[in-house]
Short mmCIF file of C-alpha atoms in Angstrom, two decimals:
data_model
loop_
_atom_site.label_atom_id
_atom_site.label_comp_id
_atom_site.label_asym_id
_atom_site.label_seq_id
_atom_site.Cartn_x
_atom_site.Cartn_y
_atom_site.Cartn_z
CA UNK P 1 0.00 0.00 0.00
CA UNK P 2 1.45 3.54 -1.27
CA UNK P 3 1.31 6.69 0.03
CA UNK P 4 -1.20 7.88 -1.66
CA UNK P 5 -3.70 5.52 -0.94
CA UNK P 6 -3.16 5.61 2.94
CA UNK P 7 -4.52 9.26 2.67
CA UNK P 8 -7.53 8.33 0.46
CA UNK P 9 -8.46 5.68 3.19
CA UNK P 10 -7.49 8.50 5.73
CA UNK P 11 -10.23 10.75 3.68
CA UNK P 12 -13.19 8.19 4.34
CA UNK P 13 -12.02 7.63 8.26
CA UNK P 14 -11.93 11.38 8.53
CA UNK P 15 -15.87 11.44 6.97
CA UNK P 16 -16.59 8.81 9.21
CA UNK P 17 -15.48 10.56 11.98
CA UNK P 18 -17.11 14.06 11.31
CA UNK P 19 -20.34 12.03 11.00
CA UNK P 20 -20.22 10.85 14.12
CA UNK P 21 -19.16 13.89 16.14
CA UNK P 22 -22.78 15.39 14.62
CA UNK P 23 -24.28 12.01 15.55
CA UNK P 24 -23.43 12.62 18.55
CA UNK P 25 -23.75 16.59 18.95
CA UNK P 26 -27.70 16.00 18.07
CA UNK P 27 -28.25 12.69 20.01
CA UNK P 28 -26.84 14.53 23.22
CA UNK P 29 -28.88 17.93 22.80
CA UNK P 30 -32.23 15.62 22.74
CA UNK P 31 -31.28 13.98 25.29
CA UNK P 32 -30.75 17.05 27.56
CA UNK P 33 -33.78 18.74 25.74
CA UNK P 34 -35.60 16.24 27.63
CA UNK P 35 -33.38 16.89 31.21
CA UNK P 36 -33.20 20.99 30.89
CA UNK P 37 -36.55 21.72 28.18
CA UNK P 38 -36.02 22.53 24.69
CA UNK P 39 -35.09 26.00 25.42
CA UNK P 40 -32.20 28.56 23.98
CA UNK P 41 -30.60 28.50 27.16
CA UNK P 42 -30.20 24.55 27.08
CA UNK P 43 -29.05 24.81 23.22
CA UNK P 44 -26.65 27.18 23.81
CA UNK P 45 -25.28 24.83 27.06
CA UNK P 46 -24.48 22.30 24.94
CA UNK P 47 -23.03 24.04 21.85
CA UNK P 48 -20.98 26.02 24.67
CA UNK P 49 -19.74 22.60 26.00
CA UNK P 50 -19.59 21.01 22.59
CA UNK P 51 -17.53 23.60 21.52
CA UNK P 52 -15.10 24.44 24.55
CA UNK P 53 -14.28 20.84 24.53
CA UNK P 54 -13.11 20.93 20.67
CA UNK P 55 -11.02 24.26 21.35
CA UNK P 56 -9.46 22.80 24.55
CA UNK P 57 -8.50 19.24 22.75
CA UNK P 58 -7.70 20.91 19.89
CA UNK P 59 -5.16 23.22 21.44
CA UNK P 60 -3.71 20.46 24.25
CA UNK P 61 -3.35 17.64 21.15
CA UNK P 62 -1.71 20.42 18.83
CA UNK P 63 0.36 20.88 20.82
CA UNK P 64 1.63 17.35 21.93
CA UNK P 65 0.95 17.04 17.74
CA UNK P 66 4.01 19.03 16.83
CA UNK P 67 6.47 17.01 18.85
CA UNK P 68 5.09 13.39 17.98
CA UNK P 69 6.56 11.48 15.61
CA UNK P 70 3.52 8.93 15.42
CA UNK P 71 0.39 11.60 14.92
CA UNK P 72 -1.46 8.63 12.98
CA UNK P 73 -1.04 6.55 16.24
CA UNK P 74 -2.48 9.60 17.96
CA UNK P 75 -5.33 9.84 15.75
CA UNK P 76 -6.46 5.94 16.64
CA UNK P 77 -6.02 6.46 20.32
CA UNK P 78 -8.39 9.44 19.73
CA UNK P 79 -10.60 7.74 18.31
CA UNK P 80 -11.11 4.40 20.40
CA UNK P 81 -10.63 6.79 23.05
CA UNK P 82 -14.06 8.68 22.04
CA UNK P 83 -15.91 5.33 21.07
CA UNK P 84 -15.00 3.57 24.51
CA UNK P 85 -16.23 6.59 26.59
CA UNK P 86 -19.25 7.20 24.63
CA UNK P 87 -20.68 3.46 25.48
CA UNK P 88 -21.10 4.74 29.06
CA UNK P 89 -22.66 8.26 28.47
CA UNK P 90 -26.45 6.94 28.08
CA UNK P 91 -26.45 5.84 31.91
CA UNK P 92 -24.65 8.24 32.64
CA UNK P 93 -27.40 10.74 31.26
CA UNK P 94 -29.63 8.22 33.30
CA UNK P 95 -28.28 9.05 36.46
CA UNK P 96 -28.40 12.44 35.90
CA UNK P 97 -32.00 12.59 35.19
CA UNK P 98 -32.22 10.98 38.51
CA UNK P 99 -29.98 13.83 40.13
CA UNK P 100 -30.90 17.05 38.58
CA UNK P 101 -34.67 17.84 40.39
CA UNK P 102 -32.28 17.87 43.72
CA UNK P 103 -30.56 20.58 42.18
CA UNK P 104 -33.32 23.12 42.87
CA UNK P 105 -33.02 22.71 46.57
CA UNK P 106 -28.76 23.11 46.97
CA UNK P 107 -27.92 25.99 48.65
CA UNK P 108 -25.23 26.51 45.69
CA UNK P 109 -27.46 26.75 42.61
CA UNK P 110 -29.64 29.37 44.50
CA UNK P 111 -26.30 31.17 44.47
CA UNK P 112 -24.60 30.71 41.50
CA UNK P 113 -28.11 30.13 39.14
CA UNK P 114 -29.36 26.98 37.30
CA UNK P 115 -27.92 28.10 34.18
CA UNK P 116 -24.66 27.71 35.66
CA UNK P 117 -25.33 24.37 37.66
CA UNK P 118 -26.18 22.73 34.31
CA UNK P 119 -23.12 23.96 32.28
CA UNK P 120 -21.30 22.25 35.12
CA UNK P 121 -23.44 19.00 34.60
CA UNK P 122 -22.70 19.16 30.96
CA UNK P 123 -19.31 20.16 31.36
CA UNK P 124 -18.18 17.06 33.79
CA UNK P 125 -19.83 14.57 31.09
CA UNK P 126 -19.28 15.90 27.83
CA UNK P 127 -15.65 17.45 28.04
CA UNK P 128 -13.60 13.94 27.95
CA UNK P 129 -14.89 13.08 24.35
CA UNK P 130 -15.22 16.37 23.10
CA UNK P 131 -11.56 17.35 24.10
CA UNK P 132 -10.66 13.57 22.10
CA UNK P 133 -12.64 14.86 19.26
CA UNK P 134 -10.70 18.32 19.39
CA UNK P 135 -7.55 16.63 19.07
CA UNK P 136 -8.77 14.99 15.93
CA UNK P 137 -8.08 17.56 13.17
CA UNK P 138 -4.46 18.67 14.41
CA UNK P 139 -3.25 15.37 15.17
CA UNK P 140 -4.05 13.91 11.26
CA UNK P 141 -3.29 17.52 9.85
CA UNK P 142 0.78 17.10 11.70
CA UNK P 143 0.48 13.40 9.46
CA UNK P 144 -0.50 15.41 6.34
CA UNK P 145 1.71 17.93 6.76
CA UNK P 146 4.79 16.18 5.87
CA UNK P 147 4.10 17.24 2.23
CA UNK P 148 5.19 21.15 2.27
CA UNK P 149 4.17 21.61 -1.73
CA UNK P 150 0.46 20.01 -0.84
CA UNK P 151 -0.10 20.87 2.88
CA UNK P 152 -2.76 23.74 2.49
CA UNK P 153 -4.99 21.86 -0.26
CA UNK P 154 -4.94 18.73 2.10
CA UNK P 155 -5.46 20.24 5.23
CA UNK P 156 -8.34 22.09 3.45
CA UNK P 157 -9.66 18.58 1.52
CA UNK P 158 -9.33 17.04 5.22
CA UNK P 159 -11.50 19.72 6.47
CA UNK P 160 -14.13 19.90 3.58
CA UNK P 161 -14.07 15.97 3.74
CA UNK P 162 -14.87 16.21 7.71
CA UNK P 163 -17.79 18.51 7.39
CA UNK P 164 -19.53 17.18 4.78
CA UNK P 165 -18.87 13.40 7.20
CA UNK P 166 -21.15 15.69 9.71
CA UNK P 167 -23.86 16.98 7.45
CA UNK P 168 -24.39 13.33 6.81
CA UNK P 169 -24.41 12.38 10.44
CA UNK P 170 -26.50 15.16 11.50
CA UNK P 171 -29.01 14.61 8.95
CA UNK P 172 -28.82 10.59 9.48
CA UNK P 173 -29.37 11.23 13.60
CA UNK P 174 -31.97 13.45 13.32
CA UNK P 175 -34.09 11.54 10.52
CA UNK P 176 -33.50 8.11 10.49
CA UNK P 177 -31.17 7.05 13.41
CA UNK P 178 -33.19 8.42 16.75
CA UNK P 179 -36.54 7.06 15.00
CA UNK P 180 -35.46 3.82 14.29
CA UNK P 181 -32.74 2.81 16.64
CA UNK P 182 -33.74 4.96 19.97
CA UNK P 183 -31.42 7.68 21.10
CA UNK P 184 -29.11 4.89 23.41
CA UNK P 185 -28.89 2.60 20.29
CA UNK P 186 -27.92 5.52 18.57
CA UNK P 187 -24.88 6.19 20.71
CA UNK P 188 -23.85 2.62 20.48
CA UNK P 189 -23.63 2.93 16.88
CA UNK P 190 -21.48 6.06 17.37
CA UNK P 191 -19.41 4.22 19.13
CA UNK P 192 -18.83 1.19 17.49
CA UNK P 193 -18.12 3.55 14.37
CA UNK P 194 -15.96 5.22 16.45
CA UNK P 195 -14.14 1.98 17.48
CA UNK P 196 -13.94 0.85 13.69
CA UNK P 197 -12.53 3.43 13.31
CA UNK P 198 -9.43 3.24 16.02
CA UNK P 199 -9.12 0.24 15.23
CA UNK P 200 -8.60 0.68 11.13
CA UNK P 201 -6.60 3.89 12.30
CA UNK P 202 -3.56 0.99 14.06
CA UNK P 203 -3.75 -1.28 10.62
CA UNK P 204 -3.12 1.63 8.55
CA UNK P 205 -0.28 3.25 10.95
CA UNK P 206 1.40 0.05 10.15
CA UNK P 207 1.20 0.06 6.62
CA UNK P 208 2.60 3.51 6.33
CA UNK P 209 5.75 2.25 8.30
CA UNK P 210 6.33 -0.31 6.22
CA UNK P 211 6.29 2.64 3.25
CA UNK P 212 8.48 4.64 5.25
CA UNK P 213 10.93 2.08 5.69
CA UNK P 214 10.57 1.12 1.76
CA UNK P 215 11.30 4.54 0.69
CA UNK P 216 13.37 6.60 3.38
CA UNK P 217 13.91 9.49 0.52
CA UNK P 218 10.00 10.76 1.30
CA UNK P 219 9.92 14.29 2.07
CA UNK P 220 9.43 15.40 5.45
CA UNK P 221 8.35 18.62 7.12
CA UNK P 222 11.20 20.46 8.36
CA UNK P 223 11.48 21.02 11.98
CA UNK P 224 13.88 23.71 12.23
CA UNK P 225 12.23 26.50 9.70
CA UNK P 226 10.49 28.60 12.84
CA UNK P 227 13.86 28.92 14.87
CA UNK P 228 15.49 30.24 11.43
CA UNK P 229 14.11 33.67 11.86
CA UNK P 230 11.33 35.37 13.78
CA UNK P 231 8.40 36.66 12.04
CA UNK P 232 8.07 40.66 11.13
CA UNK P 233 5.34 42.44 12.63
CA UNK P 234 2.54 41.56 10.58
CA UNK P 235 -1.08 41.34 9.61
CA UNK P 236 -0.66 38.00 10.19
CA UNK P 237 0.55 38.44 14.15
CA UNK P 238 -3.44 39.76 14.47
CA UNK P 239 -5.36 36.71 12.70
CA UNK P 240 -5.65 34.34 16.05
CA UNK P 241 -7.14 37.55 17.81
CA UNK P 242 -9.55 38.05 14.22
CA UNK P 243 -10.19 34.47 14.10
CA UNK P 244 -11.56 34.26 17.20
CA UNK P 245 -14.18 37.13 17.37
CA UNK P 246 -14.92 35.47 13.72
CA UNK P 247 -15.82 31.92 16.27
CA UNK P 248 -17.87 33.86 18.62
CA UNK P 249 -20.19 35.74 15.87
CA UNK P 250 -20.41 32.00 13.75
CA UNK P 251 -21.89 30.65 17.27
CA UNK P 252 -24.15 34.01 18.01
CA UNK P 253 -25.33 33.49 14.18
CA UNK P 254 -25.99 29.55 14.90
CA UNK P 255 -27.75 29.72 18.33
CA UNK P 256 -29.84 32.99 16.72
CA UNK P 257 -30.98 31.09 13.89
CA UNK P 258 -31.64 28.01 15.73
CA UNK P 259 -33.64 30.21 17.63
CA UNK P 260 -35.30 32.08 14.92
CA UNK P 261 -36.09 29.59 12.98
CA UNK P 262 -37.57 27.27 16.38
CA UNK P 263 -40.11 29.72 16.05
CA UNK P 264 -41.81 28.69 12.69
CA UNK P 265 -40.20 24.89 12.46
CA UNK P 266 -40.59 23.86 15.78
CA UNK P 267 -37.89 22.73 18.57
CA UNK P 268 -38.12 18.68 17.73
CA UNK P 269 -34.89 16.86 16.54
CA UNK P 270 -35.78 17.25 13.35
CA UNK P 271 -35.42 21.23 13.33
CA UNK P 272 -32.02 21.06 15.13
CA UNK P 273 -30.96 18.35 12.46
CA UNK P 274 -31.97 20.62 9.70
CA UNK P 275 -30.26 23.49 11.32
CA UNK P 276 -27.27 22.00 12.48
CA UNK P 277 -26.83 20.56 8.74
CA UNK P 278 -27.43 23.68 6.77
CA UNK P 279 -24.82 25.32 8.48
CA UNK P 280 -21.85 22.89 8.45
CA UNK P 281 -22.70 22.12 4.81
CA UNK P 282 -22.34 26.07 3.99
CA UNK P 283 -18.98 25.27 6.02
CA UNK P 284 -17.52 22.57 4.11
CA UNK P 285 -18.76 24.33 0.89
CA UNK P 286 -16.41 27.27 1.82
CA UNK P 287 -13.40 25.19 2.91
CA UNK P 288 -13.47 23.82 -0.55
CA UNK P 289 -14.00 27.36 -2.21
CA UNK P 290 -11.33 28.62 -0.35
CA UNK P 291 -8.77 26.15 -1.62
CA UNK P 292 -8.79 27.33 -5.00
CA UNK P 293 -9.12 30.62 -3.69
CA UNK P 294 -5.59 30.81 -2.02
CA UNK P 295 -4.32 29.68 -5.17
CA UNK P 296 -4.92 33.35 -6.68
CA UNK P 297 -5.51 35.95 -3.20
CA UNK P 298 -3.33 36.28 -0.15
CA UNK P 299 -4.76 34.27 3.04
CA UNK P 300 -5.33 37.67 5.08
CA UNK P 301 -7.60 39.18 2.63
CA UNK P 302 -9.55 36.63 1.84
CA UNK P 303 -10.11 36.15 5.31
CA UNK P 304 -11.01 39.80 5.78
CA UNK P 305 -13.22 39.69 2.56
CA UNK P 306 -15.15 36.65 3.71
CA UNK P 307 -16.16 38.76 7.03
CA UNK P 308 -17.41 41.32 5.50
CA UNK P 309 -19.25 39.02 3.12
CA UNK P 310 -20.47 36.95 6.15
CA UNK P 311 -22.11 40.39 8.16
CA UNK P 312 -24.11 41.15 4.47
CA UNK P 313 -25.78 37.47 4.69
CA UNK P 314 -26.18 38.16 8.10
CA UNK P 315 -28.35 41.22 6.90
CA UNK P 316 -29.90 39.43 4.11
CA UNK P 317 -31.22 36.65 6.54
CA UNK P 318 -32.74 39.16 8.95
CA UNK P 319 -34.77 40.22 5.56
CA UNK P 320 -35.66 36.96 4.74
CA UNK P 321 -36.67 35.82 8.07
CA UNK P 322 -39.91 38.26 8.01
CA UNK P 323 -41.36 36.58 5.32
CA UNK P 324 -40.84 33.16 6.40
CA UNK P 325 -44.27 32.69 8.19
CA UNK P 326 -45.98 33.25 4.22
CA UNK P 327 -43.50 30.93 2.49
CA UNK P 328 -44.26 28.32 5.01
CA UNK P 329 -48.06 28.47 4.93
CA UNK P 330 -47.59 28.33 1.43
CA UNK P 331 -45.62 25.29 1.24
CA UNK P 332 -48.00 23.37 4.44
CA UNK P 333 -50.57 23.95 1.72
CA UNK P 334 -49.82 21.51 -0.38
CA UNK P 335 -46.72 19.08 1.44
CA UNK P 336 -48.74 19.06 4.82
CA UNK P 337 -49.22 15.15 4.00
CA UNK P 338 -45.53 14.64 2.74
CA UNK P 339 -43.49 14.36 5.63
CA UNK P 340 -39.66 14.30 4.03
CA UNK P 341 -40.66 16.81 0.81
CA UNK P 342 -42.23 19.55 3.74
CA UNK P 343 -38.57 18.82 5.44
CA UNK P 344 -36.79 19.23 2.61
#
């Protein structure tokens, strides 16, 4: 087995494993829908969880990502690592429907608020596999980056490939799986996916070895370039600080519209599917853009073009929105008896 093929199989494991992070993302907020209510407050818990968990394990495995010399092993460990802890969280949700009416009588919560008693609740049982999932994407981008000349187009394939793996899932949860399977079924899919995958992850780290050894001439990524020079004072010494205002409007837009749209499509799993799926596939749409993009602007501007472009479809949304009540009378009208075409 070449090269090139290990990172094609790597492509499907990485959709496999976007898939079922959104599996899981809309499996867990049902499940605490039914614990907190289906309110804004309890979406936003989880997406606050969901998300602090993927920016913690993605900085903490980046950074243990740039010294390993085995980030493929890393990925697998990841990955049986999420899959193993998963199998537990539906009793653990179980005992925690047991626990939380004592919460209105502690002293504490009458202090500190509910609000804040369940992001703690969510916190202690959704920040282990979150922070696994985190480490994900840096760990298999440090395997991929060995190749300097195609580093940014597969970085930005592995990306696109991931998102589109979680449109799938959250479309497959939210429609077919949770119906058909039950929401702890569900999970145990997830995690025997998850599993499959950790597993596949160890036969293909020793194939590549075996490559490695047969051709010892393959290009790696120098180690030494960033202690060459240090950087000017640039445009570029500003994007971490741009990039993450950009991640706190993209989660203000997603809870908003989640919320907005709640209001004429309703707060069941299918809504949340819908909702979470529009917006990663409008994600992985734009990682793909963006690749042939950089071939032709500078990273910076795009970046500060796309922001720009991002606060006019805010805009446009906000003039949408107002007739959306019309458009969906009209469509009842006539779909009211066809369940997946109204949906669509």
């Amino acid at each position: 087995m070449n090269l090139l093929k290990i990172k094609k199989i790597l492509l499907i494991i990485f959709f496999l494993s976007g898939l079922t992070a959104l599996i899981y993302e809309v499996v867990w907020m049902r499940m605490l829908a039914i614990i907190f209510g289906a309110t804004t407050t309890a979406v936003s818990t989880v997406l606050a969880v969901f998300m602090g968990g993927l920016a913690l394990g993605s900085f903490f495995w980046g950074r243990l990502a740039e010294k390993s010399k085995f980030p493929l092993l890393h990925f697998g460990f990841l990955e049986l690592g999420i899959g193993l802890y998963s199998l537990f969280i539906p009793f653990m949700f179980e005992a925690l429907i047991k626990f939380y009416p004592r919460l209105y009588n502690l002293p504490a919560v009458k202090l500190l608020g509910l609000g804040l008693a369940r992001f703690f609740l969510c916190s202690l049982i959704l920040c282990i596999p979150t922070i696994l999932m985190g480490g994900t994407f840096p760990v298999i981008s440090k395997f991929y980056a060995h190749q300097r000349s195609r580093q940014n187009k597969d970085v930005s394939a592995l990306y696109g490939i991931n998102n589109l793996g979680a449109v799938l899932g959250a479309i497959l949860s939210g429609f077919v799986l949770i119906y058909y399977l039950g929401v702890k079924n569900t999970i145990f899919l997830a995690s025997g996916l998850n599993i499959f995958i950790g597993l596949s992850i160890f036969m293909l780290f020793s194939a590549n070895n075996k490559v490695e050894r047969q051709n010892p001439q393959l290009e790696k990524e120098p180690q030494d370039i960033a202690k060459e020079s240090i950087r000017p004072f640039t445009i570029s010494t500003f994007i971490p600080w741009f990039s993450f205002f950009s991640g706190i409007a993209a989660f203000v837009y997603q809870v908003c519209f989640s919320r907005a749209l709640a209001l004429f499509f309703g707060t069941s799993v299918y809504a949340i599917s819908t909702v979470l799926a529009s917006f990663i596939l409008g994600l992985a749409i734009g990682s793909f853009i963006a690749v042939r993009l950089l071939q032709t602007k500078p990273g910076a501007y795009l970046f500060g073009l796309s922001q720009l472009r991002i606060a006019l479809g805010a805009a446009l949304f906000l003039a949408v929105y107002i007739k959306l009540p019309a458009a969906l009378v009209w469509f009842h009208s006539f779909l009211y008896d066809k369940f997946w075409l109204f949906q669509l």
